[in-house]
């Protein structure tokens, strides 16, 4: 009886978390899609007479150190960070899926060389390698996306490789090869549809990670230009205000970063439990 009640409580708790995560993600998508076309933001506008005003009816999130509305800049910054996360996550997933499938289908020395390269890249911290990549270009969205995509495909490659390799010992593979089919065709083609849900999950899990990565690069001054609204830039420019006792320029951009990424992680966790409840840890990035 107690186990039944406990199981029902856990299911209810998971359902509530899932609904909350879905609601937050829906609200975020509506905000980043509808607000920018309706309310234009001058990225370089300055109004020193309104600088560092606390939250009010006119400015619900207050203003920043040069008098710009913080709520509007948070929405614009979230749009940029979400764009970077989605594009970088999809790119990294495509690269990782292709590399993992190639390594598993080829086998032999190709598989060994590819996986040693994966291990080599994995031994270097993502942020350090990302800093090295973006430092070679001018600050902008493109270099940040490239740096994240090139440093976050490794886990997906391992997942896809392990799934494709699970077919190599199946009897129908040997039978197909004996009948004249190439190993690459019989290993990759039947398994790719089964791999796609896990690759999609890896992409969803990568979006919040990429958003944090972009924010870290922008915070260090290596991501987007300083005048362009992004969550990392907003937090970086608010450091001096926080030391002076003005808390809102730091709090609200931080919440805009933390809450949506937790919501995305919650949706990804529910998806992970649905498609593979016994192997959750394998899909953690």
PDB file of C-alpha atoms in Angstrom:
ATOM      1  CA  UNK A   1       0.000   0.000   0.000  1.00  0.00           C
ATOM      2  CA  UNK A   2       2.775   2.389   0.969  1.00  0.00           C
ATOM      3  CA  UNK A   3       4.676   1.566  -2.226  1.00  0.00           C
ATOM      4  CA  UNK A   4       1.560   2.268  -4.288  1.00  0.00           C
ATOM      5  CA  UNK A   5       1.061   5.659  -2.642  1.00  0.00           C
ATOM      6  CA  UNK A   6       4.752   6.491  -3.056  1.00  0.00           C
ATOM      7  CA  UNK A   7       4.670   5.521  -6.732  1.00  0.00           C
ATOM      8  CA  UNK A   8       1.554   7.615  -7.318  1.00  0.00           C
ATOM      9  CA  UNK A   9       3.189  10.607  -5.586  1.00  0.00           C
ATOM     10  CA  UNK A  10       6.273  10.282  -7.738  1.00  0.00           C
ATOM     11  CA  UNK A  11       4.226  10.094 -10.928  1.00  0.00           C
ATOM     12  CA  UNK A  12       2.248  13.158  -9.890  1.00  0.00           C
ATOM     13  CA  UNK A  13       5.452  15.043  -9.089  1.00  0.00           C
ATOM     14  CA  UNK A  14       6.965  14.125 -12.465  1.00  0.00           C
ATOM     15  CA  UNK A  15       3.791  15.200 -14.232  1.00  0.00           C
ATOM     16  CA  UNK A  16       3.783  18.556 -12.439  1.00  0.00           C
ATOM     17  CA  UNK A  17       7.446  19.145 -13.291  1.00  0.00           C
ATOM     18  CA  UNK A  18       6.785  18.235 -16.898  1.00  0.00           C
ATOM     19  CA  UNK A  19       3.827  20.612 -17.151  1.00  0.00           C
ATOM     20  CA  UNK A  20       5.797  23.435 -15.525  1.00  0.00           C
ATOM     21  CA  UNK A  21       8.743  22.863 -17.863  1.00  0.00           C
ATOM     22  CA  UNK A  22       6.477  22.776 -20.916  1.00  0.00           C
ATOM     23  CA  UNK A  23       4.717  25.971 -19.808  1.00  0.00           C
ATOM     24  CA  UNK A  24       7.991  27.824 -19.292  1.00  0.00           C
ATOM     25  CA  UNK A  25       9.360  26.696 -22.660  1.00  0.00           C
ATOM     26  CA  UNK A  26       6.118  27.736 -24.391  1.00  0.00           C
ATOM     27  CA  UNK A  27       6.237  31.168 -22.709  1.00  0.00           C
ATOM     28  CA  UNK A  28       9.879  31.604 -23.730  1.00  0.00           C
ATOM     29  CA  UNK A  29       9.138  30.725 -27.351  1.00  0.00           C
ATOM     30  CA  UNK A  30       6.199  33.134 -27.470  1.00  0.00           C
ATOM     31  CA  UNK A  31       8.303  35.920 -25.961  1.00  0.00           C
ATOM     32  CA  UNK A  32      11.277  35.552 -28.311  1.00  0.00           C
ATOM     33  CA  UNK A  33       9.025  35.171 -31.370  1.00  0.00           C
ATOM     34  CA  UNK A  34       6.456  37.902 -30.691  1.00  0.00           C
ATOM     35  CA  UNK A  35       8.183  40.631 -28.670  1.00  0.00           C
ATOM     36  CA  UNK A  36      11.036  41.615 -31.062  1.00  0.00           C
ATOM     37  CA  UNK A  37       8.740  42.208 -34.093  1.00  0.00           C
ATOM     38  CA  UNK A  38       6.342  44.252 -31.943  1.00  0.00           C
ATOM     39  CA  UNK A  39       8.857  46.293 -29.932  1.00  0.00           C
ATOM     40  CA  UNK A  40      12.042  47.408 -31.644  1.00  0.00           C
ATOM     41  CA  UNK A  41      15.208  47.757 -29.578  1.00  0.00           C
ATOM     42  CA  UNK A  42      18.013  50.174 -30.396  1.00  0.00           C
ATOM     43  CA  UNK A  43      21.059  48.217 -29.246  1.00  0.00           C
ATOM     44  CA  UNK A  44      23.187  51.345 -28.855  1.00  0.00           C
ATOM     45  CA  UNK A  45      20.612  53.749 -27.393  1.00  0.00           C
ATOM     46  CA  UNK A  46      21.672  55.689 -24.281  1.00  0.00           C
ATOM     47  CA  UNK A  47      19.501  57.590 -21.797  1.00  0.00           C
ATOM     48  CA  UNK A  48      21.658  58.601 -18.850  1.00  0.00           C
ATOM     49  CA  UNK A  49      18.746  60.399 -17.186  1.00  0.00           C
ATOM     50  CA  UNK A  50      17.071  57.010 -16.660  1.00  0.00           C
ATOM     51  CA  UNK A  51      20.119  54.957 -15.676  1.00  0.00           C
ATOM     52  CA  UNK A  52      19.821  52.287 -12.973  1.00  0.00           C
ATOM     53  CA  UNK A  53      16.192  52.891 -12.136  1.00  0.00           C
ATOM     54  CA  UNK A  54      14.768  50.151  -9.892  1.00  0.00           C
ATOM     55  CA  UNK A  55      11.850  47.968 -11.062  1.00  0.00           C
ATOM     56  CA  UNK A  56       8.639  49.960 -11.531  1.00  0.00           C
ATOM     57  CA  UNK A  57       5.428  49.919 -13.560  1.00  0.00           C
ATOM     58  CA  UNK A  58       7.190  51.770 -16.375  1.00  0.00           C
ATOM     59  CA  UNK A  59      10.219  49.447 -16.287  1.00  0.00           C
ATOM     60  CA  UNK A  60       9.215  46.107 -14.650  1.00  0.00           C
ATOM     61  CA  UNK A  61      12.845  44.920 -14.537  1.00  0.00           C
ATOM     62  CA  UNK A  62      14.355  48.366 -14.044  1.00  0.00           C
ATOM     63  CA  UNK A  63      16.982  49.925 -16.311  1.00  0.00           C
ATOM     64  CA  UNK A  64      20.648  49.198 -16.880  1.00  0.00           C
ATOM     65  CA  UNK A  65      23.674  51.411 -16.381  1.00  0.00           C
ATOM     66  CA  UNK A  66      22.945  53.508 -19.491  1.00  0.00           C
ATOM     67  CA  UNK A  67      19.179  53.798 -19.049  1.00  0.00           C
ATOM     68  CA  UNK A  68      17.927  50.993 -21.310  1.00  0.00           C
ATOM     69  CA  UNK A  69      14.858  48.950 -20.375  1.00  0.00           C
ATOM     70  CA  UNK A  70      16.149  45.731 -18.834  1.00  0.00           C
ATOM     71  CA  UNK A  71      13.063  43.597 -19.576  1.00  0.00           C
ATOM     72  CA  UNK A  72      13.295  44.266 -23.294  1.00  0.00           C
ATOM     73  CA  UNK A  73      17.024  43.646 -23.340  1.00  0.00           C
ATOM     74  CA  UNK A  74      16.533  40.372 -21.441  1.00  0.00           C
ATOM     75  CA  UNK A  75      14.030  39.185 -24.061  1.00  0.00           C
ATOM     76  CA  UNK A  76      16.372  40.137 -26.891  1.00  0.00           C
ATOM     77  CA  UNK A  77      19.284  38.515 -25.076  1.00  0.00           C
ATOM     78  CA  UNK A  78      17.306  35.332 -24.518  1.00  0.00           C
ATOM     79  CA  UNK A  79      16.455  35.243 -28.213  1.00  0.00           C
ATOM     80  CA  UNK A  80      20.139  35.442 -29.164  1.00  0.00           C
ATOM     81  CA  UNK A  81      21.202  32.858 -26.575  1.00  0.00           C
ATOM     82  CA  UNK A  82      18.409  30.495 -27.612  1.00  0.00           C
ATOM     83  CA  UNK A  83      19.321  30.902 -31.285  1.00  0.00           C
ATOM     84  CA  UNK A  84      22.931  30.056 -30.529  1.00  0.00           C
ATOM     85  CA  UNK A  85      21.898  27.064 -28.423  1.00  0.00           C
ATOM     86  CA  UNK A  86      19.514  25.596 -31.016  1.00  0.00           C
ATOM     87  CA  UNK A  87      21.789  26.055 -34.043  1.00  0.00           C
ATOM     88  CA  UNK A  88      24.914  24.887 -32.221  1.00  0.00           C
ATOM     89  CA  UNK A  89      23.070  21.918 -30.694  1.00  0.00           C
ATOM     90  CA  UNK A  90      21.675  20.767 -34.040  1.00  0.00           C
ATOM     91  CA  UNK A  91      25.029  21.208 -35.766  1.00  0.00           C
ATOM     92  CA  UNK A  92      26.887  19.298 -33.071  1.00  0.00           C
ATOM     93  CA  UNK A  93      24.296  16.503 -33.191  1.00  0.00           C
ATOM     94  CA  UNK A  94      24.577  16.143 -36.971  1.00  0.00           C
ATOM     95  CA  UNK A  95      28.381  16.051 -36.768  1.00  0.00           C
ATOM     96  CA  UNK A  96      28.373  13.586 -33.873  1.00  0.00           C
ATOM     97  CA  UNK A  97      25.839  11.291 -35.555  1.00  0.00           C
ATOM     98  CA  UNK A  98      27.824  11.231 -38.793  1.00  0.00           C
ATOM     99  CA  UNK A  99      31.141  10.583 -37.041  1.00  0.00           C
ATOM    100  CA  UNK A 100      29.726   7.882 -34.759  1.00  0.00           C
ATOM    101  CA  UNK A 101      27.959   6.082 -37.606  1.00  0.00           C
ATOM    102  CA  UNK A 102      31.073   6.269 -39.800  1.00  0.00           C
ATOM    103  CA  UNK A 103      33.328   4.874 -37.068  1.00  0.00           C
ATOM    104  CA  UNK A 104      30.982   1.992 -36.221  1.00  0.00           C
ATOM    105  CA  UNK A 105      30.209   1.080 -39.832  1.00  0.00           C
ATOM    106  CA  UNK A 106      33.845   1.190 -40.966  1.00  0.00           C
ATOM    107  CA  UNK A 107      35.339  -0.678 -38.027  1.00  0.00           C
ATOM    108  CA  UNK A 108      38.994  -1.658 -37.892  1.00  0.00           C
ATOM    109  CA  UNK A 109      41.630   1.058 -37.970  1.00  0.00           C
ATOM    110  CA  UNK A 110      39.122   3.734 -38.999  1.00  0.00           C
ATOM    111  CA  UNK A 111      37.097   3.127 -35.853  1.00  0.00           C
ATOM    112  CA  UNK A 112      40.203   3.163 -33.681  1.00  0.00           C
ATOM    113  CA  UNK A 113      41.565   6.374 -35.202  1.00  0.00           C
ATOM    114  CA  UNK A 114      38.223   8.180 -34.984  1.00  0.00           C
ATOM    115  CA  UNK A 115      37.642   7.206 -31.364  1.00  0.00           C
ATOM    116  CA  UNK A 116      41.185   8.189 -30.392  1.00  0.00           C
ATOM    117  CA  UNK A 117      40.482  11.599 -31.901  1.00  0.00           C
ATOM    118  CA  UNK A 118      37.265  11.758 -29.892  1.00  0.00           C
ATOM    119  CA  UNK A 119      39.181  10.879 -26.716  1.00  0.00           C
ATOM    120  CA  UNK A 120      41.797  13.528 -27.520  1.00  0.00           C
ATOM    121  CA  UNK A 121      39.205  16.268 -27.959  1.00  0.00           C
ATOM    122  CA  UNK A 122      37.398  15.094 -24.821  1.00  0.00           C
ATOM    123  CA  UNK A 123      40.556  15.513 -22.747  1.00  0.00           C
ATOM    124  CA  UNK A 124      40.559  19.271 -23.448  1.00  0.00           C
ATOM    125  CA  UNK A 125      38.032  21.340 -21.435  1.00  0.00           C
ATOM    126  CA  UNK A 126      35.193  22.560 -23.670  1.00  0.00           C
ATOM    127  CA  UNK A 127      35.443  26.148 -22.512  1.00  0.00           C
ATOM    128  CA  UNK A 128      39.198  26.325 -23.045  1.00  0.00           C
ATOM    129  CA  UNK A 129      38.905  24.925 -26.561  1.00  0.00           C
ATOM    130  CA  UNK A 130      35.963  27.239 -27.283  1.00  0.00           C
ATOM    131  CA  UNK A 131      38.001  30.261 -26.158  1.00  0.00           C
ATOM    132  CA  UNK A 132      40.808  29.215 -28.508  1.00  0.00           C
ATOM    133  CA  UNK A 133      38.379  28.964 -31.449  1.00  0.00           C
ATOM    134  CA  UNK A 134      36.500  32.245 -30.922  1.00  0.00           C
ATOM    135  CA  UNK A 135      39.754  34.122 -30.285  1.00  0.00           C
ATOM    136  CA  UNK A 136      40.654  33.589 -33.953  1.00  0.00           C
ATOM    137  CA  UNK A 137      37.594  35.541 -35.175  1.00  0.00           C
ATOM    138  CA  UNK A 138      35.846  38.808 -34.504  1.00  0.00           C
ATOM    139  CA  UNK A 139      33.141  38.699 -31.818  1.00  0.00           C
ATOM    140  CA  UNK A 140      29.819  37.587 -33.271  1.00  0.00           C
ATOM    141  CA  UNK A 141      27.138  34.928 -33.336  1.00  0.00           C
ATOM    142  CA  UNK A 142      28.815  32.850 -36.054  1.00  0.00           C
ATOM    143  CA  UNK A 143      32.138  32.184 -34.268  1.00  0.00           C
ATOM    144  CA  UNK A 144      30.304  31.329 -31.037  1.00  0.00           C
ATOM    145  CA  UNK A 145      28.089  28.783 -32.833  1.00  0.00           C
ATOM    146  CA  UNK A 146      31.122  27.258 -34.571  1.00  0.00           C
ATOM    147  CA  UNK A 147      33.085  26.999 -31.324  1.00  0.00           C
ATOM    148  CA  UNK A 148      30.215  25.304 -29.477  1.00  0.00           C
ATOM    149  CA  UNK A 149      29.389  22.941 -32.340  1.00  0.00           C
ATOM    150  CA  UNK A 150      33.022  21.863 -32.725  1.00  0.00           C
ATOM    151  CA  UNK A 151      33.429  21.118 -29.017  1.00  0.00           C
ATOM    152  CA  UNK A 152      30.112  19.410 -28.207  1.00  0.00           C
ATOM    153  CA  UNK A 153      29.649  16.615 -30.754  1.00  0.00           C
ATOM    154  CA  UNK A 154      31.748  14.078 -28.858  1.00  0.00           C
ATOM    155  CA  UNK A 155      29.059  12.582 -26.603  1.00  0.00           C
ATOM    156  CA  UNK A 156      26.656  12.170 -29.513  1.00  0.00           C
ATOM    157  CA  UNK A 157      29.350  10.392 -31.517  1.00  0.00           C
ATOM    158  CA  UNK A 158      29.906   7.906 -28.685  1.00  0.00           C
ATOM    159  CA  UNK A 159      26.163   7.251 -28.281  1.00  0.00           C
ATOM    160  CA  UNK A 160      25.581   6.670 -31.993  1.00  0.00           C
ATOM    161  CA  UNK A 161      28.677   4.487 -32.304  1.00  0.00           C
ATOM    162  CA  UNK A 162      27.616   2.259 -29.414  1.00  0.00           C
ATOM    163  CA  UNK A 163      24.109   1.857 -30.857  1.00  0.00           C
ATOM    164  CA  UNK A 164      25.371   0.974 -34.328  1.00  0.00           C
ATOM    165  CA  UNK A 165      28.007  -1.404 -32.939  1.00  0.00           C
ATOM    166  CA  UNK A 166      25.281  -3.321 -31.128  1.00  0.00           C
ATOM    167  CA  UNK A 167      24.201  -4.661 -34.533  1.00  0.00           C
ATOM    168  CA  UNK A 168      27.547  -6.065 -35.581  1.00  0.00           C
ATOM    169  CA  UNK A 169      27.058  -9.306 -33.650  1.00  0.00           C
ATOM    170  CA  UNK A 170      23.514  -9.907 -34.920  1.00  0.00           C
ATOM    171  CA  UNK A 171      23.072 -13.022 -37.119  1.00  0.00           C
ATOM    172  CA  UNK A 172      21.227 -11.166 -39.878  1.00  0.00           C
ATOM    173  CA  UNK A 173      24.243  -8.883 -40.375  1.00  0.00           C
ATOM    174  CA  UNK A 174      26.500 -11.845 -41.150  1.00  0.00           C
ATOM    175  CA  UNK A 175      23.824 -13.330 -43.392  1.00  0.00           C
ATOM    176  CA  UNK A 176      23.430 -10.076 -45.344  1.00  0.00           C
ATOM    177  CA  UNK A 177      27.198  -9.689 -45.741  1.00  0.00           C
ATOM    178  CA  UNK A 178      27.469 -13.295 -46.939  1.00  0.00           C
ATOM    179  CA  UNK A 179      24.806 -12.443 -49.510  1.00  0.00           C
ATOM    180  CA  UNK A 180      26.975  -9.667 -50.959  1.00  0.00           C
ATOM    181  CA  UNK A 181      25.776  -6.556 -49.084  1.00  0.00           C
ATOM    182  CA  UNK A 182      28.388  -4.151 -47.768  1.00  0.00           C
ATOM    183  CA  UNK A 183      28.889  -3.952 -44.031  1.00  0.00           C
ATOM    184  CA  UNK A 184      28.343  -0.184 -44.019  1.00  0.00           C
ATOM    185  CA  UNK A 185      24.940  -0.533 -45.636  1.00  0.00           C
ATOM    186  CA  UNK A 186      23.605  -3.343 -43.473  1.00  0.00           C
ATOM    187  CA  UNK A 187      24.931  -1.853 -40.229  1.00  0.00           C
ATOM    188  CA  UNK A 188      23.996   1.804 -40.669  1.00  0.00           C
ATOM    189  CA  UNK A 189      20.730   1.802 -42.614  1.00  0.00           C
ATOM    190  CA  UNK A 190      18.619  -0.472 -40.368  1.00  0.00           C
ATOM    191  CA  UNK A 191      19.869   1.205 -37.198  1.00  0.00           C
ATOM    192  CA  UNK A 192      19.688   4.900 -38.085  1.00  0.00           C
ATOM    193  CA  UNK A 193      15.900   5.176 -37.464  1.00  0.00           C
ATOM    194  CA  UNK A 194      16.430   3.716 -33.982  1.00  0.00           C
ATOM    195  CA  UNK A 195      19.334   6.084 -33.320  1.00  0.00           C
ATOM    196  CA  UNK A 196      17.477   9.239 -34.371  1.00  0.00           C
ATOM    197  CA  UNK A 197      15.361   9.560 -31.170  1.00  0.00           C
ATOM    198  CA  UNK A 198      18.482   9.405 -29.021  1.00  0.00           C
ATOM    199  CA  UNK A 199      20.312  11.819 -31.324  1.00  0.00           C
ATOM    200  CA  UNK A 200      17.339  14.188 -31.059  1.00  0.00           C
ATOM    201  CA  UNK A 201      17.432  13.887 -27.290  1.00  0.00           C
ATOM    202  CA  UNK A 202      21.148  14.672 -27.330  1.00  0.00           C
ATOM    203  CA  UNK A 203      20.377  17.803 -29.361  1.00  0.00           C
ATOM    204  CA  UNK A 204      17.735  18.944 -26.850  1.00  0.00           C
ATOM    205  CA  UNK A 205      20.092  18.323 -23.947  1.00  0.00           C
ATOM    206  CA  UNK A 206      22.776  20.281 -25.758  1.00  0.00           C
ATOM    207  CA  UNK A 207      20.673  23.444 -26.153  1.00  0.00           C
ATOM    208  CA  UNK A 208      20.834  24.565 -22.482  1.00  0.00           C
ATOM    209  CA  UNK A 209      24.470  23.533 -22.312  1.00  0.00           C
ATOM    210  CA  UNK A 210      25.223  25.643 -25.398  1.00  0.00           C
ATOM    211  CA  UNK A 211      23.315  28.598 -23.911  1.00  0.00           C
ATOM    212  CA  UNK A 212      25.489  28.476 -20.798  1.00  0.00           C
ATOM    213  CA  UNK A 213      28.580  28.137 -22.977  1.00  0.00           C
ATOM    214  CA  UNK A 214      27.620  31.208 -25.018  1.00  0.00           C
ATOM    215  CA  UNK A 215      26.941  33.161 -21.828  1.00  0.00           C
ATOM    216  CA  UNK A 216      30.332  32.188 -20.439  1.00  0.00           C
ATOM    217  CA  UNK A 217      32.132  33.293 -23.609  1.00  0.00           C
ATOM    218  CA  UNK A 218      30.219  36.587 -23.698  1.00  0.00           C
ATOM    219  CA  UNK A 219      30.884  37.130 -19.994  1.00  0.00           C
ATOM    220  CA  UNK A 220      34.594  36.766 -20.720  1.00  0.00           C
ATOM    221  CA  UNK A 221      34.320  39.297 -23.561  1.00  0.00           C
ATOM    222  CA  UNK A 222      34.954  36.712 -26.291  1.00  0.00           C
ATOM    223  CA  UNK A 223      31.422  36.028 -27.478  1.00  0.00           C
ATOM    224  CA  UNK A 224      29.040  38.599 -28.889  1.00  0.00           C
ATOM    225  CA  UNK A 225      29.928  42.326 -29.252  1.00  0.00           C
ATOM    226  CA  UNK A 226      29.504  44.245 -26.011  1.00  0.00           C
ATOM    227  CA  UNK A 227      26.655  46.408 -27.336  1.00  0.00           C
ATOM    228  CA  UNK A 228      24.570  43.433 -28.514  1.00  0.00           C
ATOM    229  CA  UNK A 229      22.040  42.101 -26.035  1.00  0.00           C
ATOM    230  CA  UNK A 230      22.833  38.567 -24.888  1.00  0.00           C
ATOM    231  CA  UNK A 231      22.425  37.080 -21.450  1.00  0.00           C
ATOM    232  CA  UNK A 232      26.170  36.758 -20.991  1.00  0.00           C
ATOM    233  CA  UNK A 233      26.742  40.377 -21.973  1.00  0.00           C
ATOM    234  CA  UNK A 234      23.969  41.590 -19.660  1.00  0.00           C
ATOM    235  CA  UNK A 235      25.460  39.775 -16.671  1.00  0.00           C
ATOM    236  CA  UNK A 236      28.962  40.965 -17.563  1.00  0.00           C
ATOM    237  CA  UNK A 237      27.993  44.646 -17.802  1.00  0.00           C
ATOM    238  CA  UNK A 238      26.038  44.434 -14.529  1.00  0.00           C
ATOM    239  CA  UNK A 239      29.021  43.478 -12.357  1.00  0.00           C
ATOM    240  CA  UNK A 240      29.818  47.066 -11.409  1.00  0.00           C
ATOM    241  CA  UNK A 241      26.171  47.809 -10.623  1.00  0.00           C
ATOM    242  CA  UNK A 242      25.984  44.806  -8.299  1.00  0.00           C
ATOM    243  CA  UNK A 243      28.986  46.001  -6.327  1.00  0.00           C
ATOM    244  CA  UNK A 244      27.251  49.366  -5.961  1.00  0.00           C
ATOM    245  CA  UNK A 245      24.140  47.693  -4.490  1.00  0.00           C
ATOM    246  CA  UNK A 246      21.949  47.678  -7.618  1.00  0.00           C
ATOM    247  CA  UNK A 247      20.793  44.059  -7.753  1.00  0.00           C
ATOM    248  CA  UNK A 248      18.268  44.040 -10.616  1.00  0.00           C
ATOM    249  CA  UNK A 249      20.725  44.308 -13.587  1.00  0.00           C
ATOM    250  CA  UNK A 250      22.267  41.011 -12.454  1.00  0.00           C
ATOM    251  CA  UNK A 251      19.258  39.155 -11.057  1.00  0.00           C
ATOM    252  CA  UNK A 252      16.881  39.285 -14.013  1.00  0.00           C
ATOM    253  CA  UNK A 253      19.350  38.285 -16.776  1.00  0.00           C
ATOM    254  CA  UNK A 254      20.484  35.467 -14.502  1.00  0.00           C
ATOM    255  CA  UNK A 255      16.917  34.269 -14.075  1.00  0.00           C
ATOM    256  CA  UNK A 256      16.349  34.479 -17.828  1.00  0.00           C
ATOM    257  CA  UNK A 257      19.300  32.134 -18.237  1.00  0.00           C
ATOM    258  CA  UNK A 258      18.647  29.716 -15.375  1.00  0.00           C
ATOM    259  CA  UNK A 259      14.876  29.181 -15.622  1.00  0.00           C
ATOM    260  CA  UNK A 260      14.598  28.373 -19.377  1.00  0.00           C
ATOM    261  CA  UNK A 261      17.612  26.073 -19.301  1.00  0.00           C
ATOM    262  CA  UNK A 262      16.188  24.166 -16.321  1.00  0.00           C
ATOM    263  CA  UNK A 263      12.857  23.883 -18.154  1.00  0.00           C
ATOM    264  CA  UNK A 264      14.567  22.502 -21.260  1.00  0.00           C
ATOM    265  CA  UNK A 265      16.527  20.069 -19.121  1.00  0.00           C
ATOM    266  CA  UNK A 266      13.261  18.951 -17.484  1.00  0.00           C
ATOM    267  CA  UNK A 267      11.652  18.225 -20.856  1.00  0.00           C
ATOM    268  CA  UNK A 268      14.756  16.372 -21.998  1.00  0.00           C
ATOM    269  CA  UNK A 269      14.748  14.314 -18.793  1.00  0.00           C
ATOM    270  CA  UNK A 270      11.151  13.228 -19.393  1.00  0.00           C
ATOM    271  CA  UNK A 271      12.026  12.296 -22.969  1.00  0.00           C
ATOM    272  CA  UNK A 272      15.061  10.343 -21.770  1.00  0.00           C
ATOM    273  CA  UNK A 273      12.981   8.317 -19.331  1.00  0.00           C
ATOM    274  CA  UNK A 274      10.452   7.542 -22.049  1.00  0.00           C
ATOM    275  CA  UNK A 275      12.801   6.320 -24.762  1.00  0.00           C
ATOM    276  CA  UNK A 276      15.387   4.548 -22.613  1.00  0.00           C
ATOM    277  CA  UNK A 277      14.556   4.326 -18.887  1.00  0.00           C
ATOM    278  CA  UNK A 278      17.286   1.771 -18.104  1.00  0.00           C
ATOM    279  CA  UNK A 279      20.188   3.712 -19.589  1.00  0.00           C
ATOM    280  CA  UNK A 280      19.642   7.307 -18.507  1.00  0.00           C
ATOM    281  CA  UNK A 281      23.231   8.060 -17.666  1.00  0.00           C
ATOM    282  CA  UNK A 282      24.474   7.312 -21.190  1.00  0.00           C
ATOM    283  CA  UNK A 283      22.719  10.360 -22.593  1.00  0.00           C
ATOM    284  CA  UNK A 284      24.039  12.851 -20.072  1.00  0.00           C
ATOM    285  CA  UNK A 285      26.243  15.423 -21.816  1.00  0.00           C
TER     286      UNK A 285
END
